[in-house]
Amino acid sequence: MTKQNIDWGNLGFNYIRTDKSYVSDYRNGSWDEGHLTPEHTITMSECACVLQYSQSVFEGLKAYTTEDGRIVTFRPDLNASRMASSAAWLEMPAFPEDRFIDAVLRVVRANESWVPPYGSGATMYLRPFEFGINSVIGVKPADDYQFRILTTPVGPYFKGGAKPVTLKIADFDRAAPRGTGHIKAGLNYAMSLHAIQQAHREGFNENLYPDSATRTKVEETGGANIIFIRDNKFITVASPSILPSITRRSLEYIAEHYLGMEVEEREIPLEELSEFEEAGLCGTAAVISPVGKIVDHGREICFPSGMEKMGPKTQKLYDTLTGIQMGRIEAPEGWIYEV
Ligand SMILES: *Cc1c(COP(=O)(O)O)cnc(C)c1O
């Protein structure tokens, strides 16, 4: 397979059109057989439900070239099931989970020349998404839907390596206790845009949202779960209004079974932040980005791991997870799907 003529080592995190996308339409109560398409533009009614009322859900996962030259994806079954629960929450028909996995493998295969080579630091990002496509003016769910998977090669999410980031405790709310925080809906990102731009204007990398009901407990950032290290413990947030990150759930397993750490998933009061040794943000795009500092309205919490590099335990977690994804470390049963 000849690869595209791309400077893989200098790719940013931007959309680049590849050869094929996968598309399936839902009409008259059922999904069609689906196909690969060279068409990367969507034509729809100006009154489509997604445009008027934001009825859309999405996923994100990656395809990797392993050390021995295979192309693999990481736990796509979890993306399939999470997308099904996101869809149900917005009254959308779920794309069948077995077909989701099949479509992921097919669309990667069709774009093999765009999958970055091993060792380049780049990967192929896959964005499955579903949206209401027919015209809707009175507020109600659409009748017709489209499911697509687009692929795009991406460089590391944070250019210049994993430099620790600074977070601010957000002045805004991300998710209501009984709202949509636990699903991957486009609307959760729309409402985060003002908050993140505001944080950037103030010199912060991201917002760390407290829980909306009491504003006393840690939730997550706009697009990543937060993880903490203290002693030999790996501590993550338990909350019904955070997005169940596949990266975070994988790291919990790695911490316990590969690194012999104790894993705690529980409520984390903001007051406890100053007691942690290391902190990181985790998600598919960046894997783990270390957090050096959190600023809570003037009160600075600086982690002992500092502002220069990842903390040592965070680094071990990062190396183990990426080692599994790149085929350097043996994966737990069922985590790797070969394309
Ligand atoms: C997608 C997402 C994450 C990360 O989930 P992964 O499955 O690890 O990629 C975390 N938080 C939010 C709000 C997200 O949308």
CSV table of C-alpha atoms and ligand atoms in Angstrom, one decimal:
chain,number,residue,atom,x,y,z
A,1,MET,CA,0.0,0.0,0.0
A,2,THR,CA,1.5,3.3,-1.0
A,3,LYS,CA,0.8,6.1,1.4
A,4,GLN,CA,-0.3,9.6,0.6
A,5,ASN,CA,2.5,12.1,0.1
A,6,ILE,CA,2.0,13.9,3.4
A,7,ASP,CA,4.5,15.3,5.9
A,8,TRP,CA,3.1,13.0,8.6
A,9,GLY,CA,5.4,14.4,11.3
A,10,ASN,CA,4.0,17.9,10.9
A,11,LEU,CA,0.2,17.2,10.7
A,12,GLY,CA,-2.0,19.4,12.8
A,13,PHE,CA,-5.3,18.6,14.3
A,14,ASN,CA,-7.4,19.7,11.3
A,15,TYR,CA,-9.8,18.2,8.9
A,16,ILE,CA,-8.2,16.8,5.7
A,17,ARG,CA,-10.6,15.1,3.2
A,18,THR,CA,-9.7,11.5,2.5
A,19,ASP,CA,-11.0,9.1,-0.2
A,20,LYS,CA,-14.2,7.7,1.2
A,21,SER,CA,-16.7,8.3,4.0
A,22,TYR,CA,-19.3,5.7,5.1
A,23,VAL,CA,-23.0,6.7,4.9
A,24,SER,CA,-26.2,5.0,5.8
A,25,ASP,CA,-29.7,6.6,5.7
A,26,TYR,CA,-32.6,5.9,7.9
A,27,ARG,CA,-35.9,6.2,6.1
A,28,ASN,CA,-39.4,4.8,6.6
A,29,GLY,CA,-38.3,3.3,9.9
A,30,SER,CA,-35.2,1.4,8.9
A,31,TRP,CA,-31.5,1.8,8.0
A,32,ASP,CA,-30.5,1.1,4.4
A,33,GLU,CA,-27.6,-1.3,3.7
A,34,GLY,CA,-25.0,1.6,3.8
A,35,HIS,CA,-22.1,2.3,1.5
A,36,LEU,CA,-18.8,4.0,1.1
A,37,THR,CA,-19.0,7.3,-0.7
A,38,PRO,CA,-16.5,9.6,-2.4
A,39,GLU,CA,-19.0,12.5,-1.7
A,40,HIS,CA,-17.9,14.6,1.2
A,41,THR,CA,-20.7,17.2,1.0
A,42,ILE,CA,-24.1,16.7,2.4
A,43,THR,CA,-27.2,18.2,0.8
A,44,MET,CA,-30.3,18.6,3.0
A,45,SER,CA,-33.3,20.8,3.6
A,46,GLU,CA,-32.7,24.2,5.1
A,47,CYS,CA,-35.2,23.2,7.7
A,48,ALA,CA,-33.5,19.9,8.6
A,49,CYS,CA,-33.9,19.0,12.3
A,50,VAL,CA,-30.2,19.1,12.9
A,51,LEU,CA,-29.9,22.7,11.6
A,52,GLN,CA,-33.0,24.0,13.5
A,53,TYR,CA,-32.9,22.0,16.7
A,54,SER,CA,-29.4,20.4,16.9
A,55,GLN,CA,-30.5,16.8,16.9
A,56,SER,CA,-27.1,15.3,16.4
A,57,VAL,CA,-24.8,12.9,18.3
A,58,PHE,CA,-21.2,11.9,17.5
A,59,GLU,CA,-18.3,9.7,18.4
A,60,GLY,CA,-14.5,9.9,18.1
A,61,LEU,CA,-12.0,7.1,17.8
A,62,LYS,CA,-8.7,6.4,16.0
A,63,ALA,CA,-7.0,3.9,13.7
A,64,TYR,CA,-3.3,3.3,14.3
A,65,THR,CA,-0.5,1.6,12.5
A,66,THR,CA,1.2,-0.8,14.9
A,67,GLU,CA,4.9,-1.4,15.2
A,68,ASP,CA,4.6,-4.6,13.0
A,69,GLY,CA,2.7,-2.7,10.3
A,70,ARG,CA,-0.9,-3.8,11.0
A,71,ILE,CA,-3.7,-1.2,11.1
A,72,VAL,CA,-5.9,-1.4,14.1
A,73,THR,CA,-8.7,0.4,16.0
A,74,PHE,CA,-9.1,0.7,19.7
A,75,ARG,CA,-12.3,-0.6,21.4
A,76,PRO,CA,-14.8,0.5,18.7
A,77,ASP,CA,-17.4,-1.6,20.4
A,78,LEU,CA,-17.5,0.9,23.3
A,79,ASN,CA,-18.0,3.8,20.8
A,80,ALA,CA,-20.8,1.8,19.2
A,81,SER,CA,-22.6,1.3,22.5
A,82,ARG,CA,-22.0,4.8,23.7
A,83,MET,CA,-23.4,6.2,20.4
A,84,ALA,CA,-26.5,4.1,20.8
A,85,SER,CA,-27.1,5.5,24.2
A,86,SER,CA,-26.5,9.0,23.0
A,87,ALA,CA,-28.9,8.5,20.2
A,88,ALA,CA,-31.6,7.1,22.5
A,89,TRP,CA,-31.4,10.2,24.7
A,90,LEU,CA,-32.1,12.5,21.8
A,91,GLU,CA,-34.9,10.2,20.5
A,92,MET,CA,-32.9,9.1,17.5
A,93,PRO,CA,-32.8,5.5,16.2
A,94,ALA,CA,-29.5,3.9,17.1
A,95,PHE,CA,-27.2,2.7,14.3
A,96,PRO,CA,-26.9,-1.1,15.0
A,97,GLU,CA,-23.8,-1.7,17.1
A,98,ASP,CA,-22.4,-4.6,15.0
A,99,ARG,CA,-22.9,-2.6,11.8
A,100,PHE,CA,-21.1,0.4,13.5
A,101,ILE,CA,-18.0,-1.8,14.1
A,102,ASP,CA,-18.2,-3.2,10.5
A,103,ALA,CA,-18.5,0.3,9.1
A,104,VAL,CA,-15.5,1.5,11.1
A,105,LEU,CA,-13.4,-1.3,9.7
A,106,ARG,CA,-14.6,-0.8,6.2
A,107,VAL,CA,-14.0,2.9,6.1
A,108,VAL,CA,-10.5,2.6,7.5
A,109,ARG,CA,-9.7,-0.1,4.9
A,110,ALA,CA,-11.0,2.2,2.1
A,111,ASN,CA,-8.7,5.0,3.3
A,112,GLU,CA,-5.6,2.9,4.1
A,113,SER,CA,-3.3,5.2,2.2
A,114,TRP,CA,-4.3,8.0,4.6
A,115,VAL,CA,-3.5,6.0,7.8
A,116,PRO,CA,-0.3,7.6,9.2
A,117,PRO,CA,2.7,5.3,9.4
A,118,TYR,CA,4.0,3.9,12.7
A,119,GLY,CA,6.3,6.2,14.6
A,120,SER,CA,5.1,9.4,12.8
A,121,GLY,CA,3.2,10.6,15.9
A,122,ALA,CA,0.1,11.0,13.7
A,123,THR,CA,-3.0,8.8,13.6
A,124,MET,CA,-6.2,8.5,11.7
A,125,TYR,CA,-9.2,10.1,13.5
A,126,LEU,CA,-12.6,8.7,12.8
A,127,ARG,CA,-15.7,10.7,13.4
A,128,PRO,CA,-18.9,8.7,13.4
A,129,PHE,CA,-22.0,11.0,13.6
A,130,GLU,CA,-25.8,10.8,13.2
A,131,PHE,CA,-28.3,13.6,12.7
A,132,GLY,CA,-31.9,14.3,12.0
A,133,ILE,CA,-32.1,15.2,8.3
A,134,ASN,CA,-35.7,15.8,7.2
A,135,SER,CA,-37.5,19.2,7.6
A,136,VAL,CA,-39.0,19.8,11.1
A,137,ILE,CA,-40.5,23.2,12.1
A,138,GLY,CA,-42.7,22.2,15.1
A,139,VAL,CA,-40.4,20.9,17.8
A,140,LYS,CA,-40.2,17.1,17.5
A,141,PRO,CA,-37.7,14.5,16.6
A,142,ALA,CA,-36.9,14.0,12.9
A,143,ASP,CA,-38.3,11.0,11.0
A,144,ASP,CA,-35.3,10.5,8.8
A,145,TYR,CA,-31.6,10.3,9.8
A,146,GLN,CA,-28.2,10.0,8.4
A,147,PHE,CA,-25.3,8.1,9.9
A,148,ARG,CA,-21.8,8.8,8.6
A,149,ILE,CA,-18.2,8.1,9.5
A,150,LEU,CA,-15.6,10.6,8.2
A,151,THR,CA,-11.9,9.9,8.5
A,152,THR,CA,-9.1,12.4,8.6
A,153,PRO,CA,-5.4,12.0,9.4
A,154,VAL,CA,-4.3,14.0,12.5
A,155,GLY,CA,-1.2,15.0,14.3
A,156,PRO,CA,-0.9,15.1,18.0
A,157,TYR,CA,-3.7,17.1,19.6
A,158,PHE,CA,-1.2,19.3,21.4
A,159,LYS,CA,1.7,20.4,19.2
A,160,GLY,CA,5.0,20.6,20.8
A,161,GLY,CA,4.4,17.5,23.0
A,162,ALA,CA,2.6,17.1,26.2
A,163,LYS,CA,3.3,20.3,28.0
A,164,PRO,CA,1.2,20.7,31.1
A,165,VAL,CA,-1.8,22.9,30.7
A,166,THR,CA,-3.5,25.4,33.0
A,167,LEU,CA,-7.2,25.1,33.8
A,168,LYS,CA,-9.6,27.6,35.3
A,169,ILE,CA,-12.6,26.6,37.4
A,170,ALA,CA,-15.3,27.6,35.0
A,171,ASP,CA,-17.8,30.3,35.7
A,172,PHE,CA,-20.3,28.5,33.5
A,173,ASP,CA,-22.1,25.2,33.8
A,174,ARG,CA,-21.5,22.4,31.4
A,175,ALA,CA,-24.2,19.9,32.2
A,176,ALA,CA,-27.3,19.9,34.5
A,177,PRO,CA,-27.6,17.0,36.9
A,178,ARG,CA,-30.4,15.4,34.9
A,179,GLY,CA,-29.4,16.8,31.6
A,180,THR,CA,-27.3,15.6,28.6
A,181,GLY,CA,-23.7,15.7,30.1
A,182,HIS,CA,-23.3,11.9,29.9
A,183,ILE,CA,-24.0,11.7,26.2
A,184,LYS,CA,-21.9,12.8,23.2
A,185,ALA,CA,-24.3,15.4,21.7
A,186,GLY,CA,-23.2,18.3,19.5
A,187,LEU,CA,-25.2,20.6,21.6
A,188,ASN,CA,-22.9,20.0,24.6
A,189,TYR,CA,-20.1,21.5,22.5
A,190,ALA,CA,-22.1,24.4,21.2
A,191,MET,CA,-22.7,25.7,24.7
A,192,SER,CA,-19.0,25.2,25.6
A,193,LEU,CA,-17.7,27.5,22.9
A,194,HIS,CA,-18.3,30.8,24.7
A,195,ALA,CA,-16.9,29.4,27.9
A,196,ILE,CA,-13.7,28.1,26.2
A,197,GLN,CA,-13.1,31.3,24.2
A,198,GLN,CA,-13.5,33.3,27.4
A,199,ALA,CA,-11.0,31.0,29.2
A,200,HIS,CA,-8.6,31.5,26.3
A,201,ARG,CA,-9.0,35.3,26.4
A,202,GLU,CA,-8.0,35.1,30.1
A,203,GLY,CA,-4.9,33.0,29.3
A,204,PHE,CA,-6.2,29.5,30.4
A,205,ASN,CA,-6.0,26.4,28.2
A,206,GLU,CA,-9.4,25.0,29.3
A,207,ASN,CA,-12.3,25.1,31.7
A,208,LEU,CA,-12.6,22.6,34.5
A,209,TYR,CA,-16.4,22.5,35.2
A,210,PRO,CA,-17.6,22.1,38.8
A,211,ASP,CA,-20.9,20.2,39.3
A,212,SER,CA,-23.8,22.5,38.4
A,213,ALA,CA,-26.0,21.8,41.4
A,214,THR,CA,-23.5,22.6,44.2
A,215,ARG,CA,-20.4,24.0,42.4
A,216,THR,CA,-18.3,22.2,45.0
A,217,LYS,CA,-17.2,19.1,43.2
A,218,VAL,CA,-15.0,18.4,40.1
A,219,GLU,CA,-16.7,17.2,36.9
A,220,GLU,CA,-14.6,17.4,33.7
A,221,THR,CA,-13.5,19.8,31.0
A,222,GLY,CA,-15.4,20.6,27.8
A,223,GLY,CA,-14.0,17.6,26.0
A,224,ALA,CA,-12.0,15.5,28.4
A,225,ASN,CA,-12.3,13.6,31.7
A,226,ILE,CA,-9.9,14.5,34.5
A,227,ILE,CA,-7.7,12.1,36.3
A,228,PHE,CA,-5.6,12.4,39.5
A,229,ILE,CA,-2.7,10.6,41.1
A,230,ARG,CA,-2.0,10.5,44.8
A,231,ASP,CA,0.3,8.0,46.5
A,232,ASN,CA,-0.2,4.9,44.5
A,233,LYS,CA,-3.8,5.7,43.7
A,234,PHE,CA,-5.5,6.5,40.4
A,235,ILE,CA,-8.5,8.7,41.2
A,236,THR,CA,-11.3,9.6,38.8
A,237,VAL,CA,-14.6,11.4,39.0
A,238,ALA,CA,-17.9,9.5,39.6
A,239,SER,CA,-20.8,11.7,38.4
A,240,PRO,CA,-23.9,11.0,36.4
A,241,SER,CA,-23.3,14.2,34.3
A,242,ILE,CA,-19.8,13.5,32.9
A,243,LEU,CA,-19.2,11.8,29.6
A,244,PRO,CA,-18.0,8.2,30.2
A,245,SER,CA,-14.6,8.5,28.5
A,246,ILE,CA,-13.3,5.3,26.9
A,247,THR,CA,-9.7,6.5,27.5
A,248,ARG,CA,-10.4,7.0,31.2
A,249,ARG,CA,-12.1,3.6,31.6
A,250,SER,CA,-9.1,2.0,29.8
A,251,LEU,CA,-6.7,3.9,32.0
A,252,GLU,CA,-8.5,2.6,35.1
A,253,TYR,CA,-8.0,-0.9,33.9
A,254,ILE,CA,-4.3,-0.2,33.0
A,255,ALA,CA,-3.7,1.4,36.4
A,256,GLU,CA,-5.0,-1.6,38.2
A,257,HIS,CA,-3.9,-4.5,36.0
A,258,TYR,CA,-0.7,-3.3,34.4
A,259,LEU,CA,0.7,-0.8,37.0
A,260,GLY,CA,-0.5,-2.2,40.3
A,261,MET,CA,-2.2,1.0,41.4
A,262,GLU,CA,-5.3,1.3,43.4
A,263,VAL,CA,-8.3,2.7,41.5
A,264,GLU,CA,-10.9,5.0,43.0
A,265,GLU,CA,-13.9,6.4,41.1
A,266,ARG,CA,-15.7,8.8,43.4
A,267,GLU,CA,-16.8,12.3,44.1
A,268,ILE,CA,-13.9,14.8,44.3
A,269,PRO,CA,-14.5,18.0,46.2
A,270,LEU,CA,-12.8,21.1,44.8
A,271,GLU,CA,-11.1,21.4,48.2
A,272,GLU,CA,-9.2,18.2,47.7
A,273,LEU,CA,-7.5,19.4,44.5
A,274,SER,CA,-4.5,20.7,46.4
A,275,GLU,CA,-3.8,17.2,47.8
A,276,PHE,CA,-3.0,15.5,44.5
A,277,GLU,CA,0.5,14.9,43.1
A,278,GLU,CA,-0.4,14.7,39.4
A,279,ALA,CA,-3.4,15.5,37.2
A,280,GLY,CA,-4.2,14.9,33.6
A,281,LEU,CA,-7.0,15.3,31.0
A,282,CYS,CA,-7.9,12.2,29.1
A,283,GLY,CA,-9.7,11.6,25.8
A,284,THR,CA,-9.2,9.9,22.4
A,285,ALA,CA,-7.7,13.1,20.7
A,286,ALA,CA,-4.9,13.8,23.2
A,287,VAL,CA,-4.7,10.5,25.1
A,288,ILE,CA,-3.5,12.3,28.3
A,289,SER,CA,-2.5,15.9,28.6
A,290,PRO,CA,-0.9,16.7,31.9
A,291,VAL,CA,-2.4,19.5,34.0
A,292,GLY,CA,0.2,21.6,35.8
A,293,LYS,CA,-2.1,24.2,37.4
A,294,ILE,CA,-5.7,24.8,38.3
A,295,VAL,CA,-6.9,28.3,39.1
A,296,ASP,CA,-10.0,28.7,41.2
A,297,HIS,CA,-10.9,32.4,41.1
A,298,GLY,CA,-7.5,33.6,42.1
A,299,ARG,CA,-6.5,30.6,44.2
A,300,GLU,CA,-3.7,28.7,42.4
A,301,ILE,CA,-3.3,25.0,42.8
A,302,CYS,CA,0.1,23.9,41.4
A,303,PHE,CA,0.7,20.2,41.1
A,304,PRO,CA,4.1,19.0,42.3
A,305,SER,CA,4.7,17.5,38.8
A,306,GLY,CA,5.2,21.1,37.6
A,307,MET,CA,4.8,22.9,34.3
A,308,GLU,CA,7.5,21.3,32.3
A,309,LYS,CA,6.5,17.7,31.9
A,310,MET,CA,4.1,15.0,32.7
A,311,GLY,CA,4.2,13.6,36.2
A,312,PRO,CA,6.0,10.2,36.4
A,313,LYS,CA,2.9,8.1,37.0
A,314,THR,CA,0.9,9.9,34.4
A,315,GLN,CA,3.8,9.2,32.0
A,316,LYS,CA,3.6,5.5,32.8
A,317,LEU,CA,-0.1,5.4,32.2
A,318,TYR,CA,0.4,7.3,28.9
A,319,ASP,CA,3.2,5.0,27.8
A,320,THR,CA,1.2,1.8,28.6
A,321,LEU,CA,-2.0,2.9,26.8
A,322,THR,CA,-0.2,4.2,23.7
A,323,GLY,CA,2.0,1.0,23.8
A,324,ILE,CA,-1.2,-1.1,23.7
A,325,GLN,CA,-2.7,1.0,20.9
A,326,MET,CA,0.5,0.8,18.8
A,327,GLY,CA,1.0,-2.9,19.4
A,328,ARG,CA,4.1,-2.7,21.5
A,329,ILE,CA,2.4,-4.0,24.7
A,330,GLU,CA,0.0,-6.9,24.8
A,331,ALA,CA,-3.6,-5.7,24.9
A,332,PRO,CA,-6.3,-7.0,27.2
A,333,GLU,CA,-8.7,-9.4,25.4
A,334,GLY,CA,-11.0,-7.6,23.0
A,335,TRP,CA,-9.4,-4.2,23.0
A,336,ILE,CA,-7.8,-4.2,19.6
A,337,TYR,CA,-9.7,-4.7,16.3
A,338,GLU,CA,-7.6,-5.4,13.3
A,339,VAL,CA,-8.7,-3.7,10.1
B,1,LIG,C1,-15.5,12.6,23.9
B,1,LIG,C2,-15.5,13.2,25.3
B,1,LIG,C3,-14.5,12.8,26.3
B,1,LIG,C4,-13.5,11.7,26.0
B,1,LIG,O1,-14.0,10.5,25.7
B,1,LIG,P1,-13.1,9.4,25.0
B,1,LIG,O2,-14.0,8.2,24.8
B,1,LIG,O3,-12.0,9.0,25.9
B,1,LIG,O4,-12.6,10.0,23.7
B,1,LIG,C5,-14.6,13.4,27.5
B,1,LIG,N1,-15.5,14.3,27.8
B,1,LIG,C6,-16.4,14.8,26.9
B,1,LIG,C7,-17.3,15.8,27.3
B,1,LIG,C8,-16.4,14.2,25.6
B,1,LIG,O5,-17.3,14.7,24.7
